[in-house]
Amino acid sequence: MDQKTVRVLVVFLAIFTLGSVLLVACTRPGATSASSSNTSSSASSSPTAGSGSCPGGDTVQTTVDNFAQSCITLSKGGTLKVVPGPGSTLHILDYGQWKNGSAEPATPSGAPPLKDVQVTSSSVSIGPFTTAGTYHIYCTIHPGMNLTVIVK
Ligand SMILES: [Cu+2]
């Protein structure tokens, strides 16, 4: 009886030891793959963060003296809607951008017409943008009021 118990104990110990060795063996590559997947996920999250800073959509709100966002990713063929947000004042939109406090008008090719378009109390549509590319829209009366439109 006692010998049997000892045998059972030995078998249990052997299984336990084998089990823990297997566990360690499994944990090591697991930890490695976890850290490598962390690396790859952080690498793939960078472009995600990039697109996060330039959100997709077709509507941009204006504030008192700026756009509510500095960038928008528009689907090719889409029309951009500029909507006066709460407290928004008069804005006059053109192609170009503010650089270091000075306005630099620049009319891009392949872009829908936009010249002295006033945003007051109602929304304004610009488009359709049929050519993929990056377009810069600015407000001629508010220094620093830039909007980048990425069409893809
Ligand atoms: Cu403005």
PDB file of N, CA, C and O and ligand atoms in Angstrom, residues 65 90-92 139 141-142 145, ligand 1:
ATOM      1  N   ASP A  65     -12.147  81.054 -35.356  1.00  0.00           N
ATOM      2  CA  ASP A  65     -11.084  81.522 -36.233  1.00  0.00           C
ATOM      3  C   ASP A  65     -10.227  80.397 -36.798  1.00  0.00           C
ATOM      4  O   ASP A  65      -9.065  80.598 -37.129  1.00  0.00           O
ATOM      5  N   LEU A  90     -17.271  84.697 -39.934  1.00  0.00           N
ATOM      6  CA  LEU A  90     -17.076  84.669 -41.388  1.00  0.00           C
ATOM      7  C   LEU A  90     -15.702  84.086 -41.726  1.00  0.00           C
ATOM      8  O   LEU A  90     -14.688  84.464 -41.128  1.00  0.00           O
ATOM      9  N   HIS A  91     -15.711  83.178 -42.668  1.00  0.00           N
ATOM     10  CA  HIS A  91     -14.453  82.629 -43.183  1.00  0.00           C
ATOM     11  C   HIS A  91     -14.460  82.765 -44.704  1.00  0.00           C
ATOM     12  O   HIS A  91     -15.509  82.626 -45.334  1.00  0.00           O
ATOM     13  N   ILE A  92     -13.309  83.023 -45.254  1.00  0.00           N
ATOM     14  CA  ILE A  92     -13.187  83.117 -46.710  1.00  0.00           C
ATOM     15  C   ILE A  92     -12.139  82.097 -47.151  1.00  0.00           C
ATOM     16  O   ILE A  92     -10.960  82.203 -46.798  1.00  0.00           O
ATOM     17  N   CYS A 139      -8.008  79.863 -44.908  1.00  0.00           N
ATOM     18  CA  CYS A 139      -8.927  80.986 -44.784  1.00  0.00           C
ATOM     19  C   CYS A 139      -8.108  82.256 -44.887  1.00  0.00           C
ATOM     20  O   CYS A 139      -7.154  82.458 -44.128  1.00  0.00           O
ATOM     21  N   ILE A 141      -8.635  85.240 -44.129  1.00  0.00           N
ATOM     22  CA  ILE A 141      -8.717  86.306 -43.110  1.00  0.00           C
ATOM     23  C   ILE A 141      -8.311  85.838 -41.716  1.00  0.00           C
ATOM     24  O   ILE A 141      -8.294  86.623 -40.774  1.00  0.00           O
ATOM     25  N   HIS A 142      -7.973  84.574 -41.567  1.00  0.00           N
ATOM     26  CA  HIS A 142      -7.556  84.083 -40.250  1.00  0.00           C
ATOM     27  C   HIS A 142      -6.184  83.412 -40.345  1.00  0.00           C
ATOM     28  O   HIS A 142      -6.080  82.236 -40.736  1.00  0.00           O
ATOM     29  N   MET A 145      -5.184  79.491 -40.261  1.00  0.00           N
ATOM     30  CA  MET A 145      -6.372  78.648 -40.477  1.00  0.00           C
ATOM     31  C   MET A 145      -6.175  77.809 -41.738  1.00  0.00           C
ATOM     32  O   MET A 145      -6.512  78.236 -42.844  1.00  0.00           O
TER      33      MET A 145
HETATM   34 CU    CU B   1     -11.520  82.063 -41.182  1.00  0.00          CU
END
